[in-house]
Every structure is written in structure tokens, then in C-alpha cells.
Short mmCIF file of N, CA and C in Angstrom, two decimals:
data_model
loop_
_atom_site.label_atom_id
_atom_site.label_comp_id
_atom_site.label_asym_id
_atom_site.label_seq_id
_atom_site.Cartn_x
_atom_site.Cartn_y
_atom_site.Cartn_z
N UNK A 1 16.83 125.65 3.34
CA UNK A 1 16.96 124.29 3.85
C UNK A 1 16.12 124.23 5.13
N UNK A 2 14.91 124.08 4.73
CA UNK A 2 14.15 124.06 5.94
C UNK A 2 14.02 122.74 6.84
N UNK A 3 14.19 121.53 6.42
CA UNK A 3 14.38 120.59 6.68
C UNK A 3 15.88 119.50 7.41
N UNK A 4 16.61 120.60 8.19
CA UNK A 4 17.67 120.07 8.68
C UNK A 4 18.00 118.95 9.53
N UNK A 5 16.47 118.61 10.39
CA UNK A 5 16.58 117.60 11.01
C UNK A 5 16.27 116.33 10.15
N UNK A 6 15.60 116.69 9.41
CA UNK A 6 15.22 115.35 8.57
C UNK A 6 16.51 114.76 7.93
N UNK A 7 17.23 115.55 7.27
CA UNK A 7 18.43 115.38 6.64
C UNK A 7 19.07 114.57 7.51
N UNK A 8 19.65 114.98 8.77
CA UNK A 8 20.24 114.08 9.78
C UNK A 8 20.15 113.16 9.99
N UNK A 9 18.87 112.62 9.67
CA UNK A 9 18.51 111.31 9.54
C UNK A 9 18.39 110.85 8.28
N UNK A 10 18.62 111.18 7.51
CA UNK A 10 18.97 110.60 6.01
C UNK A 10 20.47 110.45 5.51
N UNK A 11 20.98 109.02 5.89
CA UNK A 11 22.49 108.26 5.51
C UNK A 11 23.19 109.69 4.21
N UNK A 12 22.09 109.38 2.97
CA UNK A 12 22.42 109.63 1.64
C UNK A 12 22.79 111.25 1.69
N UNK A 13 21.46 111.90 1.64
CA UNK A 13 21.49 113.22 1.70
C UNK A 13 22.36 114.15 2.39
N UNK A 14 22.65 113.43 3.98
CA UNK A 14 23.78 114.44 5.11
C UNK A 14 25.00 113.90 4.12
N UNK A 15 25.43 112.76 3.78
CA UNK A 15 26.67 112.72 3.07
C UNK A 15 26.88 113.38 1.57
N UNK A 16 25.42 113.37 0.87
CA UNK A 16 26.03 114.41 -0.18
C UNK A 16 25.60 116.20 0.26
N UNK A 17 25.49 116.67 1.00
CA UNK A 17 24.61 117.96 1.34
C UNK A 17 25.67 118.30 2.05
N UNK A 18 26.69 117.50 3.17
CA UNK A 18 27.76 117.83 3.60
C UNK A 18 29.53 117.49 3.73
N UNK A 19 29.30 116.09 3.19
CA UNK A 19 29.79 115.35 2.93
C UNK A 19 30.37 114.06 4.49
N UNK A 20 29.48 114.84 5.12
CA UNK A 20 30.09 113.63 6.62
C UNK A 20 28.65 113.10 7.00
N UNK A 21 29.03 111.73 7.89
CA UNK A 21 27.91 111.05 8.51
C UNK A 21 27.31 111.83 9.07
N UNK A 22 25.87 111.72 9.76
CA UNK A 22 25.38 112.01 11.77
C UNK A 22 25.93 112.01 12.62
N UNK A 23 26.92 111.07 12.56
CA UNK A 23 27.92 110.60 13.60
C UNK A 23 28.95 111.49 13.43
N UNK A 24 29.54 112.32 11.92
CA UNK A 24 30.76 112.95 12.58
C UNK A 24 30.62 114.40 12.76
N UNK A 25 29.08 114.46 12.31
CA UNK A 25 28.26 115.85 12.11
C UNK A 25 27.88 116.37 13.58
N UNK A 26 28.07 115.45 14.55
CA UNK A 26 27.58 115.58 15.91
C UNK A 26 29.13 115.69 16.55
N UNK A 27 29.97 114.59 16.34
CA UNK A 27 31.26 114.75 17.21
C UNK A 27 32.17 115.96 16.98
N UNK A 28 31.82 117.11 15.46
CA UNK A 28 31.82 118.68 15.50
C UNK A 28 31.13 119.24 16.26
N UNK A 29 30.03 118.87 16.17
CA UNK A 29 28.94 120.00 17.05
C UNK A 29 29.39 120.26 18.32
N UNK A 30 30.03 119.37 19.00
CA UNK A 30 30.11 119.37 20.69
C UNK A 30 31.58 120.61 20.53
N UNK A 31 32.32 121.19 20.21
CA UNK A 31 33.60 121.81 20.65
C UNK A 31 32.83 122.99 19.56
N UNK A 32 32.06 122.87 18.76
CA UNK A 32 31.37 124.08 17.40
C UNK A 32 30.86 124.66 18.40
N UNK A 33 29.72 124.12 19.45
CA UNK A 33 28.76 124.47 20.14
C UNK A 33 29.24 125.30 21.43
N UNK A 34 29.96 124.95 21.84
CA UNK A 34 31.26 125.60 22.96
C UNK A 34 31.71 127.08 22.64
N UNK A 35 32.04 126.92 21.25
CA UNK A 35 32.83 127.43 20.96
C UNK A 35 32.01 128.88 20.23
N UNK A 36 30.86 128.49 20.00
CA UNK A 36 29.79 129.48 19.36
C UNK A 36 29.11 130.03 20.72
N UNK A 37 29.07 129.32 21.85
CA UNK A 37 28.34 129.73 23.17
C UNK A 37 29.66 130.65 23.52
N UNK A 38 30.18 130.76 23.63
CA UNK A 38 31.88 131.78 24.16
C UNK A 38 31.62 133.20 23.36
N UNK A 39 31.77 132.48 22.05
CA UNK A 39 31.48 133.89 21.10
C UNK A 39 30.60 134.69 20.91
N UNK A 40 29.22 134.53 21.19
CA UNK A 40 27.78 134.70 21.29
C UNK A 40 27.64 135.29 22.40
N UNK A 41 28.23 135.13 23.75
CA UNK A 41 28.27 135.53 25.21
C UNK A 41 29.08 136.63 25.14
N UNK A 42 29.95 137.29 23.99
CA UNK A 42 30.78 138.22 23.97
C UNK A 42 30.45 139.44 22.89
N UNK A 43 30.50 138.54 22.23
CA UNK A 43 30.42 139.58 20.39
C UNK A 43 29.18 139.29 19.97
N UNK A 44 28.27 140.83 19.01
CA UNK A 44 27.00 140.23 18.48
C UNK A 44 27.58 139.75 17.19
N UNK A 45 26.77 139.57 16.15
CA UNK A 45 27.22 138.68 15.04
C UNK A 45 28.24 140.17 13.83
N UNK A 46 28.29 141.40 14.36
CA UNK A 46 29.36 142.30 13.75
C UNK A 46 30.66 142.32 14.43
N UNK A 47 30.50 141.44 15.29
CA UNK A 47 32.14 141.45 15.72
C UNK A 47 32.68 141.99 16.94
N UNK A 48 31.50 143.07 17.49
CA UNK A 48 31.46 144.31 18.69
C UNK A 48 31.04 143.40 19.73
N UNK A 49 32.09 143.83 20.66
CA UNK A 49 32.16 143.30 22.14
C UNK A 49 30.79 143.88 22.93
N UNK A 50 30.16 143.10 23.65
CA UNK A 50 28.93 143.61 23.93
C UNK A 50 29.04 143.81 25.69
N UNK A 51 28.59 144.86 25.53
CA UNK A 51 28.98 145.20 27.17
C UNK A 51 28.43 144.45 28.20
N UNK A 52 27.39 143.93 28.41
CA UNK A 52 26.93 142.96 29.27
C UNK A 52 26.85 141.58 28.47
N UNK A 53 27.52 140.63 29.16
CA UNK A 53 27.49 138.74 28.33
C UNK A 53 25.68 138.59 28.11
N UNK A 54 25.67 138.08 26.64
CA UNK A 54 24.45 137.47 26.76
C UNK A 54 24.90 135.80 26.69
N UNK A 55 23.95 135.31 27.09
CA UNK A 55 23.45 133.92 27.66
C UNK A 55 22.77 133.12 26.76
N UNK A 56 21.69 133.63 26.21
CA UNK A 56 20.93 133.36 25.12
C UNK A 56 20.79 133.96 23.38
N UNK A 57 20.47 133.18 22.83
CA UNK A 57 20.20 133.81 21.13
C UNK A 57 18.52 134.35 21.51
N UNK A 58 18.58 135.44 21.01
CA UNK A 58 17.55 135.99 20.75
C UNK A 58 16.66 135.24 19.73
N UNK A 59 15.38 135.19 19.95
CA UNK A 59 13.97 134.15 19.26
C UNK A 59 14.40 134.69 17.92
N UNK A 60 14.40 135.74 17.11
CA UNK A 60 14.83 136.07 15.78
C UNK A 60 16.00 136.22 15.11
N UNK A 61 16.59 135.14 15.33
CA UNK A 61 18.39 134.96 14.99
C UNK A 61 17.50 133.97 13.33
N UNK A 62 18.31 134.73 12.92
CA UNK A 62 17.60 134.04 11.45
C UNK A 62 18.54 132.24 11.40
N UNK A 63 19.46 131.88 12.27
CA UNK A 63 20.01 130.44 12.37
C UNK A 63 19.88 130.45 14.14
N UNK A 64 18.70 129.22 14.46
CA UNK A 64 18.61 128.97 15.85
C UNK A 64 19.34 127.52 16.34
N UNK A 65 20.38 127.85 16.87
CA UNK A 65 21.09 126.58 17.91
C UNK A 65 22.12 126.85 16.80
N UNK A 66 22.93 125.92 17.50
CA UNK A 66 24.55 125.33 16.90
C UNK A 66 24.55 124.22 15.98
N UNK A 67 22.96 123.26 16.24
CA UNK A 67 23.30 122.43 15.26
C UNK A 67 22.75 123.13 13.78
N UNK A 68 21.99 123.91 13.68
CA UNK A 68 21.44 124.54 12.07
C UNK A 68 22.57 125.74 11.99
N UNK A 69 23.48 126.28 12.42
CA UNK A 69 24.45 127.05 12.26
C UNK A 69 25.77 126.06 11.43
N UNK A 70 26.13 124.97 11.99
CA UNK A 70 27.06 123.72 11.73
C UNK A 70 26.64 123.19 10.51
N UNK A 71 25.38 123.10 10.29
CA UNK A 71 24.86 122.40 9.02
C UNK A 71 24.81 123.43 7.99
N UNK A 72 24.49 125.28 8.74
CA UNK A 72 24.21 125.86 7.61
C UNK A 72 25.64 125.96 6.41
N UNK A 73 26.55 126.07 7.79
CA UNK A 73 28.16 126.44 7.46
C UNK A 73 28.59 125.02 6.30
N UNK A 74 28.57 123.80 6.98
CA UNK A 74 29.20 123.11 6.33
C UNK A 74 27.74 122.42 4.48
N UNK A 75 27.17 122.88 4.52
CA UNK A 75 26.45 122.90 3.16
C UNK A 75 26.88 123.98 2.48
N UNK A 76 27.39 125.44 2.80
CA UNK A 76 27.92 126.42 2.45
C UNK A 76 29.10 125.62 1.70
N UNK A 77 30.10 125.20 2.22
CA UNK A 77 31.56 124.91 2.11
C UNK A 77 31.71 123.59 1.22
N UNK A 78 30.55 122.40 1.20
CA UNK A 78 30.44 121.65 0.42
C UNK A 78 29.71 122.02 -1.13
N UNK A 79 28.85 122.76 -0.84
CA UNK A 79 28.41 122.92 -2.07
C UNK A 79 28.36 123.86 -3.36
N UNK A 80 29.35 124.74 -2.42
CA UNK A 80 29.90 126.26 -2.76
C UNK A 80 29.00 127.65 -3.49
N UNK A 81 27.49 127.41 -3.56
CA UNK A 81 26.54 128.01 -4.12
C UNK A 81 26.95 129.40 -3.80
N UNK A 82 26.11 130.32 -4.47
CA UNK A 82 26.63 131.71 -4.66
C UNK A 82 25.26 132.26 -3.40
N UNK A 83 26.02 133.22 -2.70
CA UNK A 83 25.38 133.86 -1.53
C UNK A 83 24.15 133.80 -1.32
N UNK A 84 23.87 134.47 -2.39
CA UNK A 84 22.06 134.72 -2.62
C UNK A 84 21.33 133.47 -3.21
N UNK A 85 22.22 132.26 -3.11
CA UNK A 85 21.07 131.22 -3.66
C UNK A 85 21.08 130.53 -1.99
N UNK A 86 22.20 130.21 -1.04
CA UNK A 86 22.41 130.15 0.08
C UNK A 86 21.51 130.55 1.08
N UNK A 87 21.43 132.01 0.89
CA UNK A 87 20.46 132.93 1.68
C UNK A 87 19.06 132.27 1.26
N UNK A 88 18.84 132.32 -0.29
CA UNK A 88 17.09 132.00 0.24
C UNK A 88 16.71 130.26 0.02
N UNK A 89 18.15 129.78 0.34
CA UNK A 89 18.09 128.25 1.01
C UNK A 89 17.61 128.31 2.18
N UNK A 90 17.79 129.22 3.21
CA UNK A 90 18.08 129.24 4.60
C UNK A 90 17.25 130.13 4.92
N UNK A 91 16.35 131.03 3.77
CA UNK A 91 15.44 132.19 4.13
C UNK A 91 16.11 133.44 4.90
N UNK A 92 17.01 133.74 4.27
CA UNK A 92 17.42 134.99 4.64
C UNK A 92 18.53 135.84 3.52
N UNK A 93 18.87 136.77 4.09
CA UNK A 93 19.49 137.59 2.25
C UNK A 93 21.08 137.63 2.81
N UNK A 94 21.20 137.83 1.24
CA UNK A 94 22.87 137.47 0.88
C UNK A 94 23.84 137.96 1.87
N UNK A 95 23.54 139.50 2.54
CA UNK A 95 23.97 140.30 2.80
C UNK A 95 24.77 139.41 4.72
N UNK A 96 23.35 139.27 5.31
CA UNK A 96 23.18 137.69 6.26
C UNK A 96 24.15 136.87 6.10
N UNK A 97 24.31 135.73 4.87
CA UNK A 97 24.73 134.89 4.81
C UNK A 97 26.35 134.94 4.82
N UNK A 98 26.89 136.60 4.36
CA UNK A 98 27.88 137.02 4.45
C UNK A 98 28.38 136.89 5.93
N UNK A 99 27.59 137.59 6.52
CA UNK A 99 27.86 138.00 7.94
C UNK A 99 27.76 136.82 8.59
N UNK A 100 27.11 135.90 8.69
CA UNK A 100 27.07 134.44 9.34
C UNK A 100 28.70 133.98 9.20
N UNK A 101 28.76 133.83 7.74
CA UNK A 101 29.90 133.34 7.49
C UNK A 101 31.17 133.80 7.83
N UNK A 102 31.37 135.10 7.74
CA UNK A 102 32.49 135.75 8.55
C UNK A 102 32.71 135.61 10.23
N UNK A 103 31.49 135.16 10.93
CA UNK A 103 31.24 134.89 12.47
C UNK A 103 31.72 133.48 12.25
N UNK A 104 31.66 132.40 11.41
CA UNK A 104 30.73 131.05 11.40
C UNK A 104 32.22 130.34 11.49
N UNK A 105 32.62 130.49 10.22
CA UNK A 105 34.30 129.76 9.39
C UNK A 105 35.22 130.38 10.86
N UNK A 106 35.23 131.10 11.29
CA UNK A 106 36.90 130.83 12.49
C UNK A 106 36.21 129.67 13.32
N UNK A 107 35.18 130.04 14.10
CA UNK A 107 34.41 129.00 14.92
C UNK A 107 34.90 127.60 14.28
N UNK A 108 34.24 127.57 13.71
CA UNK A 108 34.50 125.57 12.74
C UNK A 108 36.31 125.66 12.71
N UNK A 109 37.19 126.48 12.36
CA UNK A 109 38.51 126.24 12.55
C UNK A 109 39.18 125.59 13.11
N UNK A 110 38.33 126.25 14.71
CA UNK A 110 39.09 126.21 15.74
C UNK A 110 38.30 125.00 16.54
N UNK A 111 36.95 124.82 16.08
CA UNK A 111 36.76 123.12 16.50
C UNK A 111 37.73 121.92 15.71
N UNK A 112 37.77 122.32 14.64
CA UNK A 112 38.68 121.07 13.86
C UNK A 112 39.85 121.38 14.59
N UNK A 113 40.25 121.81 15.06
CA UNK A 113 41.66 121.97 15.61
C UNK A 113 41.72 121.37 16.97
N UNK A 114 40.95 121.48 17.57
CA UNK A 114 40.53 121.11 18.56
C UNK A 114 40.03 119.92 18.57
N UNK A 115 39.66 119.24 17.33
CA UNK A 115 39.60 117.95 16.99
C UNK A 115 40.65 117.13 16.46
N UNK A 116 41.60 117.77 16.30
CA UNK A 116 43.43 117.41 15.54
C UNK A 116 42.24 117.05 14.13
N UNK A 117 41.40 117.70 13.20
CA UNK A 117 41.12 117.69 12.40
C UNK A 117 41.05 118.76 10.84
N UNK A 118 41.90 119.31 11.07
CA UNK A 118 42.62 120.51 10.18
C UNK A 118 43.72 119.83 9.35
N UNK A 119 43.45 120.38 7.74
CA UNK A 119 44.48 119.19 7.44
C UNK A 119 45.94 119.77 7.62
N UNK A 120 46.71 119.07 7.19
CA UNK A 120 47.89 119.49 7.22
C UNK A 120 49.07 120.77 6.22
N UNK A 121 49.24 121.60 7.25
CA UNK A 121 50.10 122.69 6.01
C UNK A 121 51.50 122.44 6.13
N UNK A 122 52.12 121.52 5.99
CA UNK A 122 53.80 121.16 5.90
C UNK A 122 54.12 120.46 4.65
N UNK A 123 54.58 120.39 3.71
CA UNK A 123 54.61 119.61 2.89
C UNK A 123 55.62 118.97 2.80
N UNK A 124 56.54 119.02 4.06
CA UNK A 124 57.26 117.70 4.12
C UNK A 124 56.61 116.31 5.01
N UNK A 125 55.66 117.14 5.41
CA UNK A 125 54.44 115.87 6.49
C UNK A 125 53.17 115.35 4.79
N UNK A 126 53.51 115.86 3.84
CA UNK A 126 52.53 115.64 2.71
C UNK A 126 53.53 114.55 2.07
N UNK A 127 54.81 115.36 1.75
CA UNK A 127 55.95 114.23 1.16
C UNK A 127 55.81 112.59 1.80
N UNK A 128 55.94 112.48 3.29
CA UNK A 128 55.72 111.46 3.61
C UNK A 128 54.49 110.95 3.43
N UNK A 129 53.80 111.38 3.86
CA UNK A 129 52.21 110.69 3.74
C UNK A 129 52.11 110.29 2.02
N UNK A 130 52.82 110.96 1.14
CA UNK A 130 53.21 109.88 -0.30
C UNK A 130 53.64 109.39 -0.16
N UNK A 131 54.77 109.03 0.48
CA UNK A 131 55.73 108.17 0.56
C UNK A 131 55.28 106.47 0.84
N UNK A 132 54.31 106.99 2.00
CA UNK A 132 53.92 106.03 2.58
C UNK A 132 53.01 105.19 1.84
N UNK A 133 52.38 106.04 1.09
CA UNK A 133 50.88 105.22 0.00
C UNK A 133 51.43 104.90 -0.80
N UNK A 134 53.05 104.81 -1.44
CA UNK A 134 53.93 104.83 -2.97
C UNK A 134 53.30 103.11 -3.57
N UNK A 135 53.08 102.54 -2.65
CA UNK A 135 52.51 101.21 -3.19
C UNK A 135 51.36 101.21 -3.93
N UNK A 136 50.13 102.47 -3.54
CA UNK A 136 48.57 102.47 -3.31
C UNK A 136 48.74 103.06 -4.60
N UNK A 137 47.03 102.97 -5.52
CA UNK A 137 47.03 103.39 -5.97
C UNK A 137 46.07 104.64 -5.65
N UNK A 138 46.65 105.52 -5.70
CA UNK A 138 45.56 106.85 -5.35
C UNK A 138 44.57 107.20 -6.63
N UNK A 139 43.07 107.86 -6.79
CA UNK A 139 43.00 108.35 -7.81
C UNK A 139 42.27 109.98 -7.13
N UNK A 140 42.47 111.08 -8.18
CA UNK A 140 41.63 112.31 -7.48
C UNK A 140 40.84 112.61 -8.07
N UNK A 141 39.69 113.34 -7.49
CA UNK A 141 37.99 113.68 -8.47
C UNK A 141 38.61 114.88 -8.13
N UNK A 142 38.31 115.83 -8.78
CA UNK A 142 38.44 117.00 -9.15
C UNK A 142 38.22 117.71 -9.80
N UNK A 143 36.67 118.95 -9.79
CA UNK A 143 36.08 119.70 -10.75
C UNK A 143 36.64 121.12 -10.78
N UNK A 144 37.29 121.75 -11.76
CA UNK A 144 37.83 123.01 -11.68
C UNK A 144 36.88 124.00 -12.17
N UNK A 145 36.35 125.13 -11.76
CA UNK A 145 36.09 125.87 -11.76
C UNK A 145 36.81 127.79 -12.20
N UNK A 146 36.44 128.74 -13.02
CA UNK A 146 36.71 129.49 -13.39
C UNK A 146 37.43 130.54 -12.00
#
């Protein structure tokens, strides 16, 4: 996906490629970006505490900034492709895309959370929220997979 900024500016494409606007693709980025600068200043991308804070991403980080890290993650999660088709979306190998992703998914967690945007795990807070639509008619898309 060499073309990430362009996308951003395309209504159609950021909503099927991720499934959210510019607008809500950015109001993540700001607590993603925080939150990837903390982690980055501490841990390299294996997890190991690095004895002196770095400050900066090194020029050969195969994902540069927070916003092509945010986009790489959430095209990952929307479109669910298998590693190695991911990797040479993004020009880099499966092995990478693993390791991104194990750094990438707590980060985005803990911004949605931080956004009160995590859905809900109670299912008596699910009971109601039926309760409440019992008038509506709901319908669900849903493709199952093996």
C-alpha cells in the first residue's frame, strides 16, 4: 500500500480499506501517536527495554510515522488478508508484519480506550442496548469463514 496518503483523501476507498472516515482515522491517530511515541522511547519493536530512550524512528523502520503504522494496522484488521499478502502490500515480509502486529494491536487498544471506544464486554449492558432497539429493526451482514 504504497499510496496511504492518497487514500486519505479518498471518501470511498479509506471507508472500504478501513472502514472509518479521515475524520475518525485522525481523531485515533492523536492518543495512537502518544501512545506509539511512549513505546518506541522504551522498547525496540521485540519487546526489550532499551537502555537509553530513543526519541526518534530510525530512517529504515520499514512503517514511518504513526499515521502509516494506524493505517497499516487498521487495513490489517479490516481486511483480514493472510500475512504474506499484507507484508508485500506494505513491502516487507510476513515474518515483519507479525512483529508489527504484536507491537501495533495493544497500542490501538489502549487508544480506543482512551477514546471510551472499545466495545462493550458485559452482556447485561448488550441485553439492554436490545432492549432499547426492541422497536428497530436491526439487520446483520455477516461472512463466516472456515
Amino acid at each position: 500500500m504504497h499510496n496511504q496518503k492518497k487514500v486519505l483523501t479518498d471518501y470511498r476507498s479509506m471507508l472500504s480499506l478501513t472502514s472509518l472516515t479521515a475524520a475518525e482515522f485522525f481523531e485515533i491517530l492523536v492518543p495512537f501517536d502518544e501512545l506509539w511515541q511512549r513505546y518506541h522511547a522504551h522498547f525496540d519493536l521485540k519487546g526489550e527495554r532499551r537502555r537509553i530512550p530513543k526519541f526518534r524512528e530510525h530512517g529504515s523502520m520499514s512503517l514511518q510515522g504513526s499515521l502509516d503504522k494506524l493505517f497499516f494496522l487498521l487495513v490489517y484488521l479490516k481486511q483480514n488478508p493472510l500475512q504474506a499478502y499484507h507484508g508485500y502490500s506494505f513491502g516487507m515480509s510476513q515474518g515483519k508484519v507479525s512483529q508489527w502486529l504484536q507491537v501495533l494491536l495493544p497500542i490501538l487498544e489502549q487508544a480506543l480506550h482512551r477514546l471510551q471506544q472499545l466495545p462493550c464486554r458485559e452482556p447485561s449492558h448488550f441485553y439492554l442496548s436490545l432492549r432499547l432497539l426492541s422497536s428497530q429493526v436491526l439487520l446483520l451482514d455477516a461472512t463466516e469463514r472456515a
